[in-house]
Coordinates of N, CA, C and O in Angstrom, one line a residue:
X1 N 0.8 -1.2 0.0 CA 0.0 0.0 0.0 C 0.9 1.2 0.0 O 1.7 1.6 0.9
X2 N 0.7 1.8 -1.1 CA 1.1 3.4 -1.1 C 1.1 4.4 0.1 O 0.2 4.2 1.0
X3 N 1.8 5.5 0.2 CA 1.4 6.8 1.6 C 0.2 7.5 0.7 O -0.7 8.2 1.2
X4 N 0.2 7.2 -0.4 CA -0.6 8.4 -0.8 C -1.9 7.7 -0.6 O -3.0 8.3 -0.4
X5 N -1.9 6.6 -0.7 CA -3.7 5.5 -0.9 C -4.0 6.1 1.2 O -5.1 6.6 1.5
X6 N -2.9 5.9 2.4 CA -3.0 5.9 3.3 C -3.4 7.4 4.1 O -3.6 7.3 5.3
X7 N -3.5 8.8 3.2 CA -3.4 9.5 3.9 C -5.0 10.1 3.1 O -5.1 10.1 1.9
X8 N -6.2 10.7 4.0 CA -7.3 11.1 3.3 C -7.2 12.6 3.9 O -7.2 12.9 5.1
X9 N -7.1 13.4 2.8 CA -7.5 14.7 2.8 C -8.9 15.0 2.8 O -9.4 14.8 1.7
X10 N -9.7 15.5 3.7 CA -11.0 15.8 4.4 C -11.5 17.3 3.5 O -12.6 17.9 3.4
X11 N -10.1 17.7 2.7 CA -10.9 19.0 2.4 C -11.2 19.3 0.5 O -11.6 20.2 -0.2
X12 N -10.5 18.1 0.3 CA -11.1 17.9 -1.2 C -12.1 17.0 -1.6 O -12.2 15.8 -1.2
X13 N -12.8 17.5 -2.3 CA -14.4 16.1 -2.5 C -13.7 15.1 -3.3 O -13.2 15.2 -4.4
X14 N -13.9 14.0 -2.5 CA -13.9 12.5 -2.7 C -14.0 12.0 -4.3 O -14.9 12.3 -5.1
X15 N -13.4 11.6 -4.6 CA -13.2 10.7 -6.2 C -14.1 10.1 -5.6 O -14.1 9.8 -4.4
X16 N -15.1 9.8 -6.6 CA -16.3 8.6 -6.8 C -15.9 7.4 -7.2 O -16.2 6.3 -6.7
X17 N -15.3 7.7 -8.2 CA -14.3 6.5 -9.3 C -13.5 5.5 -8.2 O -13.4 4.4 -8.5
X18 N -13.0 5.8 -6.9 CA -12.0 5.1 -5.9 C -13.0 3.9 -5.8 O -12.8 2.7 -6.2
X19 N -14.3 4.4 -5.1 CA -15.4 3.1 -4.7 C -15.6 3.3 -3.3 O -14.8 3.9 -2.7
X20 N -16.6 2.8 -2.6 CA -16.9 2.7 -1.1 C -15.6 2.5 -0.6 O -14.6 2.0 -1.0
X21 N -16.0 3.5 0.8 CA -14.5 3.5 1.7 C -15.0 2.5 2.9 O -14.6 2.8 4.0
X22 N -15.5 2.0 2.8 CA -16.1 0.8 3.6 C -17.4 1.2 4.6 O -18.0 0.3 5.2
X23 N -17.8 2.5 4.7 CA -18.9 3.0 5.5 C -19.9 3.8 4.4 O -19.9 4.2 3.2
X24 N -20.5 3.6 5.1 CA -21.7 4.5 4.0 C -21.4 6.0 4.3 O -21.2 6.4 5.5
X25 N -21.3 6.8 3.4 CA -21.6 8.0 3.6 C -22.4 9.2 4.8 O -23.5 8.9 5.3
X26 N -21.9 9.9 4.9 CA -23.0 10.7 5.7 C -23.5 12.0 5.4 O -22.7 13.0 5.0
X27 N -24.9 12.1 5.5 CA -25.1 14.1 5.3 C -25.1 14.3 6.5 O -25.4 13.8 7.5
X28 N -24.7 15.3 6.1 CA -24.9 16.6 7.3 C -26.0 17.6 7.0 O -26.2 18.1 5.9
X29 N -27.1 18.0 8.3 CA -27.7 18.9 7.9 C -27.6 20.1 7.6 O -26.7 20.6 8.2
X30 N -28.3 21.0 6.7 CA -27.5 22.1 6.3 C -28.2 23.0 7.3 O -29.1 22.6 8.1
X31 N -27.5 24.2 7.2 CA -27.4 25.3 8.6 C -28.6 26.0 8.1 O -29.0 26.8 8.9
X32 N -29.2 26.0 7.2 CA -30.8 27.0 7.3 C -31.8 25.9 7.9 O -32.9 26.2 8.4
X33 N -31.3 24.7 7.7 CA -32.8 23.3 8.1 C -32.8 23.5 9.7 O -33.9 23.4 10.3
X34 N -31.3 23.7 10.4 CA -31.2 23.3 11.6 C -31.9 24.7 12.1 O -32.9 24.6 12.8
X35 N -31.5 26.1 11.9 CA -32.1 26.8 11.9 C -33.4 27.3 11.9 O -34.0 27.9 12.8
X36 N -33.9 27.0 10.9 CA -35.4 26.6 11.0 C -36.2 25.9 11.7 O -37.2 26.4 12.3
X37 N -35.8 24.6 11.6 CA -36.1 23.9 13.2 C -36.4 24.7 14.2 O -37.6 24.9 14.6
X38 N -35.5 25.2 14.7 CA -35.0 26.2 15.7 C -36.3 26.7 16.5 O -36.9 26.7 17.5
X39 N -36.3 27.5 14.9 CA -37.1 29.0 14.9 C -38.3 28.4 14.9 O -39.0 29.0 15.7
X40 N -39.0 27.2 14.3 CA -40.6 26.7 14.8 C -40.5 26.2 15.9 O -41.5 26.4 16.6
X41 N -39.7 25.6 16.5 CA -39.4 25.4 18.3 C -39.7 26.5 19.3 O -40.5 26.5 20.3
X42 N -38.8 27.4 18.7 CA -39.2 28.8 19.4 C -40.5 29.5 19.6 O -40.9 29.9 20.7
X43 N -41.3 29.5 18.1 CA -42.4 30.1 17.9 C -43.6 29.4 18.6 O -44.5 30.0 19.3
X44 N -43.6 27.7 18.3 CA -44.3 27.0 19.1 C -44.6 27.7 20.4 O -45.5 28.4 20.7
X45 N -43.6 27.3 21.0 CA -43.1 27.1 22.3 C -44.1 29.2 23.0 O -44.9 29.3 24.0
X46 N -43.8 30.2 22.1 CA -44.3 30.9 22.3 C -45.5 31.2 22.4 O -46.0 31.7 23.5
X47 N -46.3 31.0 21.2 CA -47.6 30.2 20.8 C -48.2 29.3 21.5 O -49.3 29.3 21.2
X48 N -48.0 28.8 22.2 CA -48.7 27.7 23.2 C -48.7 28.4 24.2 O -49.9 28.6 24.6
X49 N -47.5 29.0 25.2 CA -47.6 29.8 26.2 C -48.7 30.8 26.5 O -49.1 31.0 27.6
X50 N -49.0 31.5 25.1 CA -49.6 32.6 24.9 C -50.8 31.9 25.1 O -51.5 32.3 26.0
X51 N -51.2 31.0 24.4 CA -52.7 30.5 24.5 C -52.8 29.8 25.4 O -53.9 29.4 25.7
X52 N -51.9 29.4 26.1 CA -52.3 28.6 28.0 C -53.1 30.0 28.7 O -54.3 30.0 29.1
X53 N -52.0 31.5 28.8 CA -52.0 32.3 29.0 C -53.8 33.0 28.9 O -54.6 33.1 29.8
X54 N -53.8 33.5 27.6 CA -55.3 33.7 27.1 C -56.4 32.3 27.9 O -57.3 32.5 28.6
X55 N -56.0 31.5 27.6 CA -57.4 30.2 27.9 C -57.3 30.5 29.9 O -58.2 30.7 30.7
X56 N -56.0 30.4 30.0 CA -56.7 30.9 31.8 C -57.1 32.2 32.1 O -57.3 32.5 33.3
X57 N -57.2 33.1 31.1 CA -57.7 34.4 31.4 C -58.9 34.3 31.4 O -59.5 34.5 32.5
X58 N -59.9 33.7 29.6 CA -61.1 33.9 29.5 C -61.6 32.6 30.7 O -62.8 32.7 31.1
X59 N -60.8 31.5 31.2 CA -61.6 31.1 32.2 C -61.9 31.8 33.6 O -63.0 31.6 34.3
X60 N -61.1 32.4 33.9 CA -61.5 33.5 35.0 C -61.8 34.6 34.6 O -61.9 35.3 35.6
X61 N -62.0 35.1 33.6 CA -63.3 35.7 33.3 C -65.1 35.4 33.4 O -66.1 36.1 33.9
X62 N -64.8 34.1 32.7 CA -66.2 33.5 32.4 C -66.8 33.1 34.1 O -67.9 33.3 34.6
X63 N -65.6 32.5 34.8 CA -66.2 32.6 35.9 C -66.3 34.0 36.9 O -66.8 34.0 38.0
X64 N -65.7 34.8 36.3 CA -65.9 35.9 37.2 C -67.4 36.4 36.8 O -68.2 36.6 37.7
X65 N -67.8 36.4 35.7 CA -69.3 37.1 34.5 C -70.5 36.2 35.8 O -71.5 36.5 36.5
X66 N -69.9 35.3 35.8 CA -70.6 34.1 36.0 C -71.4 34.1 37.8 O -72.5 33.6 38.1
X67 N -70.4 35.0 38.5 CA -70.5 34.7 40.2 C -72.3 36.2 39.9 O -72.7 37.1 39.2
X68 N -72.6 35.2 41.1 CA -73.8 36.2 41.8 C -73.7 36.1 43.1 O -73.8 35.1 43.8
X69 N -73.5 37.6 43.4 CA -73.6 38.0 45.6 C -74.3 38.7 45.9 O -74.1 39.9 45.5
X70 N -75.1 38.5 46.4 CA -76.2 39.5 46.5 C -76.8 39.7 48.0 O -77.3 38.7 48.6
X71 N -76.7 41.3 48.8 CA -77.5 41.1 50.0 C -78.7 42.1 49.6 O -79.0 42.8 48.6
X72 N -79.4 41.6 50.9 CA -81.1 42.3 50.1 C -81.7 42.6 51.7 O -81.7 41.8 52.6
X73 N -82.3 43.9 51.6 CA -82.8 44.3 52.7 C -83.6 45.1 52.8 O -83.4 46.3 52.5
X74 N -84.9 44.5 53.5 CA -86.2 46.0 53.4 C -86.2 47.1 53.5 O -86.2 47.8 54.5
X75 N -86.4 47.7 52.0 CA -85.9 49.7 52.6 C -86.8 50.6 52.3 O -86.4 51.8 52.3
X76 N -87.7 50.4 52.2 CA -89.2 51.3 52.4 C -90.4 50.9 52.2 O -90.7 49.8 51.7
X77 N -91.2 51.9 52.7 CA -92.7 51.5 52.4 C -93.6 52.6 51.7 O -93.5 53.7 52.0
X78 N -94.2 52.2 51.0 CA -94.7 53.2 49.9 C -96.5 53.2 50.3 O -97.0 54.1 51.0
X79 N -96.8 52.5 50.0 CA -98.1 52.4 50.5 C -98.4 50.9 51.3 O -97.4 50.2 51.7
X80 N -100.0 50.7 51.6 CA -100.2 49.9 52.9 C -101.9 49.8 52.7 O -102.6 50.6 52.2
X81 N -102.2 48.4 53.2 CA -103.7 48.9 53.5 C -104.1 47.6 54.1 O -103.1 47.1 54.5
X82 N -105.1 46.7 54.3 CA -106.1 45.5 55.0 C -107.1 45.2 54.1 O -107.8 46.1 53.8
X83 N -107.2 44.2 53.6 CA -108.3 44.0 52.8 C -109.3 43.0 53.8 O -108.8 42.7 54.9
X84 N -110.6 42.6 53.5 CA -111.5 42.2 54.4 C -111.2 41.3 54.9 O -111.5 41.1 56.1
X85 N -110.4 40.0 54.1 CA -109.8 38.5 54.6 C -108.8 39.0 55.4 O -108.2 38.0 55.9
X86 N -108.4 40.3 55.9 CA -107.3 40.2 56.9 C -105.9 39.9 56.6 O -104.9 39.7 57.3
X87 N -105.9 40.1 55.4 CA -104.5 40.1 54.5 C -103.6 41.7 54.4 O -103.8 42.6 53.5
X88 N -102.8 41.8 55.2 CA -102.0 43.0 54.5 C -101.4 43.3 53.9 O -100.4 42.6 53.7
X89 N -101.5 44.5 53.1 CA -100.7 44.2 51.6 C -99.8 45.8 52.0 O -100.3 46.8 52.5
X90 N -98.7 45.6 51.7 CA -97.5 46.6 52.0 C -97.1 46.9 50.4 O -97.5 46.1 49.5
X91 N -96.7 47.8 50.1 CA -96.0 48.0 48.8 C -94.9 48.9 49.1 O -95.1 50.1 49.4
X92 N -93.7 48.5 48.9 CA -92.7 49.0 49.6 C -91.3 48.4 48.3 O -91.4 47.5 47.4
X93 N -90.5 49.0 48.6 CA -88.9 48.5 48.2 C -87.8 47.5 48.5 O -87.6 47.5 49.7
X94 N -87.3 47.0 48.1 CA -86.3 46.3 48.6 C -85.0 46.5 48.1 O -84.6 46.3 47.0
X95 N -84.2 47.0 49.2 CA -82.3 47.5 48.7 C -81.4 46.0 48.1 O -80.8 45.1 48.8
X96 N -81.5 46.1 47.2 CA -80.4 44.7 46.9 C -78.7 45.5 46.3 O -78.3 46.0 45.3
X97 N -78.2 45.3 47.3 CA -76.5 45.3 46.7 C -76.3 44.2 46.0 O -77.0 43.2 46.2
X98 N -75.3 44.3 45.1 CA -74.5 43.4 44.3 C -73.4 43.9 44.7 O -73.0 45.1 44.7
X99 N -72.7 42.3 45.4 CA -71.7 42.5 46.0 C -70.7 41.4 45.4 O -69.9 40.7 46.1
X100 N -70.9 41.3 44.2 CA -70.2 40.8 43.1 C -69.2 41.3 42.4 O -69.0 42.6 42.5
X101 N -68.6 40.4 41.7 CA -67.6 41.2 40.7 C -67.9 41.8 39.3 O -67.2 42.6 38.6
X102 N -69.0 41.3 39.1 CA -69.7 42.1 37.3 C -71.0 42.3 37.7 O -71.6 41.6 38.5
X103 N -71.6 43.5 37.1 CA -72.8 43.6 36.6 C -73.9 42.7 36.5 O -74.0 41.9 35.6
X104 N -75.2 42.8 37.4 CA -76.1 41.6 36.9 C -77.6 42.9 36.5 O -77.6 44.1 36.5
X105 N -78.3 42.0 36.2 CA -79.8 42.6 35.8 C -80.5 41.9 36.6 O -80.7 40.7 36.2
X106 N -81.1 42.3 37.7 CA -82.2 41.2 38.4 C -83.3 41.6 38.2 O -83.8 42.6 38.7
X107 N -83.9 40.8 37.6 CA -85.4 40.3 37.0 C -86.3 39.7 37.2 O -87.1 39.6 36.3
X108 N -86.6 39.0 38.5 CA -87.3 39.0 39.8 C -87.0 38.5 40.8 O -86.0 37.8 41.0
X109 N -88.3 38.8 41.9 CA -88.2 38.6 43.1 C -89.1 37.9 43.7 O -90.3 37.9 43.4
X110 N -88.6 37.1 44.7 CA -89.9 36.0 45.3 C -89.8 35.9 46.3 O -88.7 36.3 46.8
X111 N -90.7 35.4 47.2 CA -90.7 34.8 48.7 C -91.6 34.5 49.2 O -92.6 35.3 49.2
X112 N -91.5 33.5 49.7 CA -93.0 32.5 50.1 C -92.9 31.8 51.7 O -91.9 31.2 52.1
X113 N -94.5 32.1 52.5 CA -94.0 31.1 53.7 C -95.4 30.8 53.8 O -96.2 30.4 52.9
X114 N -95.6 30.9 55.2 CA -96.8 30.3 55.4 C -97.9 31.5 55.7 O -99.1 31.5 55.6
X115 N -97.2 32.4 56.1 CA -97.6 33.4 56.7 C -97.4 35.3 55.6 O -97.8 36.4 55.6
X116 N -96.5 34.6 54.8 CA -95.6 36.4 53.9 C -95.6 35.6 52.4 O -95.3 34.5 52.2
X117 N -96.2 36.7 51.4 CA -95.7 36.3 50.2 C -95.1 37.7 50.0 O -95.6 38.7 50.5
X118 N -94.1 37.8 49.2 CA -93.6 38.8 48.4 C -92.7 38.5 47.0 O -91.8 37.7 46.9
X119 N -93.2 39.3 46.2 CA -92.9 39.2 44.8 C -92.9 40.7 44.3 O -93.4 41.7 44.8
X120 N -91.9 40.5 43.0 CA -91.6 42.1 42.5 C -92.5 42.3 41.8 O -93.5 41.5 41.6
X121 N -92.3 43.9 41.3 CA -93.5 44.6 40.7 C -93.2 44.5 39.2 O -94.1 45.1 38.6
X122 N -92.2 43.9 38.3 CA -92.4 43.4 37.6 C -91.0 44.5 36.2 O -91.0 44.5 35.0
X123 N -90.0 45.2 37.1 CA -89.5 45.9 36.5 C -88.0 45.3 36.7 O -87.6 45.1 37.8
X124 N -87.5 45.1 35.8 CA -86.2 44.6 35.9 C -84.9 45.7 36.2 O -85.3 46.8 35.9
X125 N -84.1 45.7 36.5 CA -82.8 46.6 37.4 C -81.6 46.2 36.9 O -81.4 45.0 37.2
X126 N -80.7 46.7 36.3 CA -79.3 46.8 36.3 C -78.7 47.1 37.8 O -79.2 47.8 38.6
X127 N -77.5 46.3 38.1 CA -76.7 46.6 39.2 C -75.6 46.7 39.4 O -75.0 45.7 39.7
X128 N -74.7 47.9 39.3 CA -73.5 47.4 38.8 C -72.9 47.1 39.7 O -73.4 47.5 40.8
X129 N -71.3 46.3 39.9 CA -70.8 45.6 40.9 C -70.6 46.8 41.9 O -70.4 47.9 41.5
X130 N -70.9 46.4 43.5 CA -70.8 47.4 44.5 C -71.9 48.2 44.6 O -72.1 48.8 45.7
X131 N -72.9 48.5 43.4 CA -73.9 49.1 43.6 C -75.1 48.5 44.3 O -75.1 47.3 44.6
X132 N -76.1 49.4 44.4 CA -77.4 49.2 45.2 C -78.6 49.8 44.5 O -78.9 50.9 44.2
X133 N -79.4 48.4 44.3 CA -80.4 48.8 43.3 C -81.7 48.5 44.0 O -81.9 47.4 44.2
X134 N -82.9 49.7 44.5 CA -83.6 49.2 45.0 C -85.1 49.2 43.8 O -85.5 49.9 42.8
X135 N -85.8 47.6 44.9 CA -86.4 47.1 43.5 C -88.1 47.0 44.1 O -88.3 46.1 44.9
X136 N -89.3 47.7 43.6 CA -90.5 47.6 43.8 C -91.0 46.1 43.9 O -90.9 45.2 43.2
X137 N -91.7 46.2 45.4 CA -92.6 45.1 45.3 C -93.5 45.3 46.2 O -93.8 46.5 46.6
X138 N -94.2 44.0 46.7 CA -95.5 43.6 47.1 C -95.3 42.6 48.1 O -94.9 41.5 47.8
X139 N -95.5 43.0 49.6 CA -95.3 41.8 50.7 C -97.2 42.2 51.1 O -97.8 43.3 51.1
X140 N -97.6 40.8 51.2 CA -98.8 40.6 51.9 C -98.3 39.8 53.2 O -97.4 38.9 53.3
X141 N -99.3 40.3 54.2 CA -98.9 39.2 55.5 C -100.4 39.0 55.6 O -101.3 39.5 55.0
X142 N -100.5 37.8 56.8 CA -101.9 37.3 57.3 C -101.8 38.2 58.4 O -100.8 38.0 59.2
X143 N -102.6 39.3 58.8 CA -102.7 39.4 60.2 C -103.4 38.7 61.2 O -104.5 38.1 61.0
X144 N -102.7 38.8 62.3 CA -103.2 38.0 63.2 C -102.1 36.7 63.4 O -102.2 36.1 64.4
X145 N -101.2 36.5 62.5 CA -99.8 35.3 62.7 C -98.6 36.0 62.8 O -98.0 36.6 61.9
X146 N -98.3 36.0 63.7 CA -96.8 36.3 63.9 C -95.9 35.8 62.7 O -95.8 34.7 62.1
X147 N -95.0 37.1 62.4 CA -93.6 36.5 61.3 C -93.1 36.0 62.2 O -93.3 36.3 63.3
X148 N -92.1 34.9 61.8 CA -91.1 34.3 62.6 C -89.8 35.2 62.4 O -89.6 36.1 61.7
X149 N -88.9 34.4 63.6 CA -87.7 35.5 64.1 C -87.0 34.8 63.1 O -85.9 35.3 63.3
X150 N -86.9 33.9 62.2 CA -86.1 33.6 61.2 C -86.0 34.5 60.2 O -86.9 35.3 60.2
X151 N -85.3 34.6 59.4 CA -84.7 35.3 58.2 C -85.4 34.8 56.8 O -85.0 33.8 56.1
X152 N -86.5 35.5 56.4 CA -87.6 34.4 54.8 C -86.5 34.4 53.7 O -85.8 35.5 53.5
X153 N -86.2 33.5 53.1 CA -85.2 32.9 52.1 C -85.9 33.9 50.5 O -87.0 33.7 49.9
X154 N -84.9 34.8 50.2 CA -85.8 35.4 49.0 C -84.7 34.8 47.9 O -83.5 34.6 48.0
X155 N -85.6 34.6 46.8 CA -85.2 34.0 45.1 C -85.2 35.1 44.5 O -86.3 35.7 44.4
X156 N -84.0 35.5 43.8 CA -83.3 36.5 43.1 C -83.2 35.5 41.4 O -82.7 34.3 41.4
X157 N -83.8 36.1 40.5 CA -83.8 35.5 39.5 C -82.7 36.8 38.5 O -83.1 37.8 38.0
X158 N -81.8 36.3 38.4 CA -80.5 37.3 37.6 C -80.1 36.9 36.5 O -80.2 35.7 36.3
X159 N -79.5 37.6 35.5 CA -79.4 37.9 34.4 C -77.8 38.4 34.4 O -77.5 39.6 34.4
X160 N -76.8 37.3 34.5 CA -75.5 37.5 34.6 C -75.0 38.7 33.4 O -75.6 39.1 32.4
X161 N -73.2 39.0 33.8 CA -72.4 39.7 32.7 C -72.6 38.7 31.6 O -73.3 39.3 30.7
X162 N -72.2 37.6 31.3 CA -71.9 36.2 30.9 C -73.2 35.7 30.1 O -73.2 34.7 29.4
X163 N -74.6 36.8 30.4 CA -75.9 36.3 29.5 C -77.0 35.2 29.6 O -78.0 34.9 29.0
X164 N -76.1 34.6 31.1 CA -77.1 33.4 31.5 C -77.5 33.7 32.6 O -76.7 34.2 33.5
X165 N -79.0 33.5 32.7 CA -79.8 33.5 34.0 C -79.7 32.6 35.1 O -79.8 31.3 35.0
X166 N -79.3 33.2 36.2 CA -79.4 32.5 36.8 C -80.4 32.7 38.6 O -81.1 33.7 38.9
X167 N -80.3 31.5 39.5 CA -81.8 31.7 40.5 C -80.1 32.2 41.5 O -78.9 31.8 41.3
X168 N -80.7 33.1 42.4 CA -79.4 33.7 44.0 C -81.0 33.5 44.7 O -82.1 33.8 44.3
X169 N -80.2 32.8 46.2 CA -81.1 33.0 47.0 C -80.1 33.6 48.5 O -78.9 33.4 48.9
X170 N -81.3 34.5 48.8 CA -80.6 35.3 50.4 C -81.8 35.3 51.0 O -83.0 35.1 50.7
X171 N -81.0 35.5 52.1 CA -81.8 35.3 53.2 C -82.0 36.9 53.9 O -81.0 37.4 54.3
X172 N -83.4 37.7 54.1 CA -83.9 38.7 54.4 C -84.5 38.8 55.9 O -85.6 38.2 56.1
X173 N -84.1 39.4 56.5 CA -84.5 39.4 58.1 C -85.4 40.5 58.2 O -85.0 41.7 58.5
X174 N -86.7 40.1 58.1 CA -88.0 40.9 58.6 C -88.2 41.4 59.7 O -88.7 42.5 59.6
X175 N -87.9 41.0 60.9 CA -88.2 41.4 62.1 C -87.1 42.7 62.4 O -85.9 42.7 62.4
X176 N -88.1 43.7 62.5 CA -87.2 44.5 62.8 C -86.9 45.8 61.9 O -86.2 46.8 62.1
X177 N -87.6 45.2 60.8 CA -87.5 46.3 59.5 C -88.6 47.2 59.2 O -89.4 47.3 60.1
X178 N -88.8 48.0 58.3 CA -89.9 49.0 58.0 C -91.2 48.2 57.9 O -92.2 48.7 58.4
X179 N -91.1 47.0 57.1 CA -92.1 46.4 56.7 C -93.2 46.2 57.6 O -94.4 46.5 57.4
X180 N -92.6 45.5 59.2 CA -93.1 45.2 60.2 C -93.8 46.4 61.1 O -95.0 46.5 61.5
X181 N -92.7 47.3 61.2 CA -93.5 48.8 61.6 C -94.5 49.5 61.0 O -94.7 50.5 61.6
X182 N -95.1 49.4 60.2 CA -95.9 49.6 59.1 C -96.7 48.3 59.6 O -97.8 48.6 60.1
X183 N -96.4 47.2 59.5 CA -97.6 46.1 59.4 C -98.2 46.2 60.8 O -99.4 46.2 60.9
X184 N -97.7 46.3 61.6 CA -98.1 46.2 63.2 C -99.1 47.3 63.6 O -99.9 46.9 64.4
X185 N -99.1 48.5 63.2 CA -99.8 49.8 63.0 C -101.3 49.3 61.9 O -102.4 49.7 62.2
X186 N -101.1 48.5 60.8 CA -102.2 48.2 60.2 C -102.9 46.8 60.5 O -104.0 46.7 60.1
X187 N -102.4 46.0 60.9 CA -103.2 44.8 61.9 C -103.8 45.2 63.2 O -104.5 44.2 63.6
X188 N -103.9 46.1 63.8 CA -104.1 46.6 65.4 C -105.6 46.4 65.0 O -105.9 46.9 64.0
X189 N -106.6 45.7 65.7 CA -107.8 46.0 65.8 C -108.3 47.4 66.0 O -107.6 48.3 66.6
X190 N -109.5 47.7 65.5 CA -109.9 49.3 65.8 C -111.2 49.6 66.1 O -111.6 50.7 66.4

């Protein structure tokens, strides 16, 4: 064997004509493929973050649109009277805070026992968060039965940020309020 068959210079391209040097050949990738690679790795990687990012936003959004807090408490009396069955009928207000984080529309009111009905007067209310929206209604009582010292459970029928209705229920403590000072003056025998 010759020095010259023994020595391979790496920086001149290979005679074809010699034949297999006993390995297969190899490519190398070229510097714009690896590059590019690179650069959709990168973008991906950016692109995905961003939309983890966005998707946990609009989910605490949707659930923020979503929450309803509501306190509700008797805040005036407008008129009043006794009908012959001994039923009193009050027509009076009720203060509801929204003590939420978005905007609702509450679009009625209920409450039922054995003894109190009240329901709204049929006008729907915007509230915005922190605010106090007071809302027309109608409490009748039986005279002659005591309210109870319990708190009557009222159904808030709302109209979320988010576009879906939904039922809030709170709890309203009568005893003690306008309603009763007013009713107790118009139950009195005369």
């Amino acid at each position: 064997m010759s020095t010259e068959d023994a020595v391979i210079d790496l920086d001149t391209p290979r005679d074809e004509s010699v034949g297999p040097t006993g390995s297969r050949g190899r490519r190398t990738a070229r510097p714009w493929l690896v590059a590019g690679l690179v650069a959709a790795f990168a973008a991906g990687t950016v692109l995905g973050g961003w939309g983890v990012d966005r998707s946990r936003e609009a989910r605490a959004r949707q659930e923020r649109d979503a929450t309803v807090t509501l306190v509700a408490i008797p805040a005036g009396v407008d008129s009043g009277g006794v009908n012959s069955g001994g039923r009193a009928r009050i027509e009076g207000s009720l203060a509801v805070v929204n003590a939420g984080p978005s905007p609702i529309t509450l679009r009625s009111v209920r409450a039922e026992s054995p003894t109190v009905l009240i329901q709204d007067l049929g006008r729907t209310r915007l509230i915005r968060p922190g605010g106090t929206g007071w809302i027309g209604v109608v409490a009748l009582f039986q005279c002659g039965d005591a309210v109870g010292p319990e708190p009557l459970s009222m159904r808030f029928s709302v109209q979320t940020a988010d576009g879906q209705v939904r039922e809030a229920r709170y709890p309203v403590a009568l005893v003690g309020s306008v309603w009763l000072d007013r009713l107790s003056g118009m139950c009195e025998p005369r």
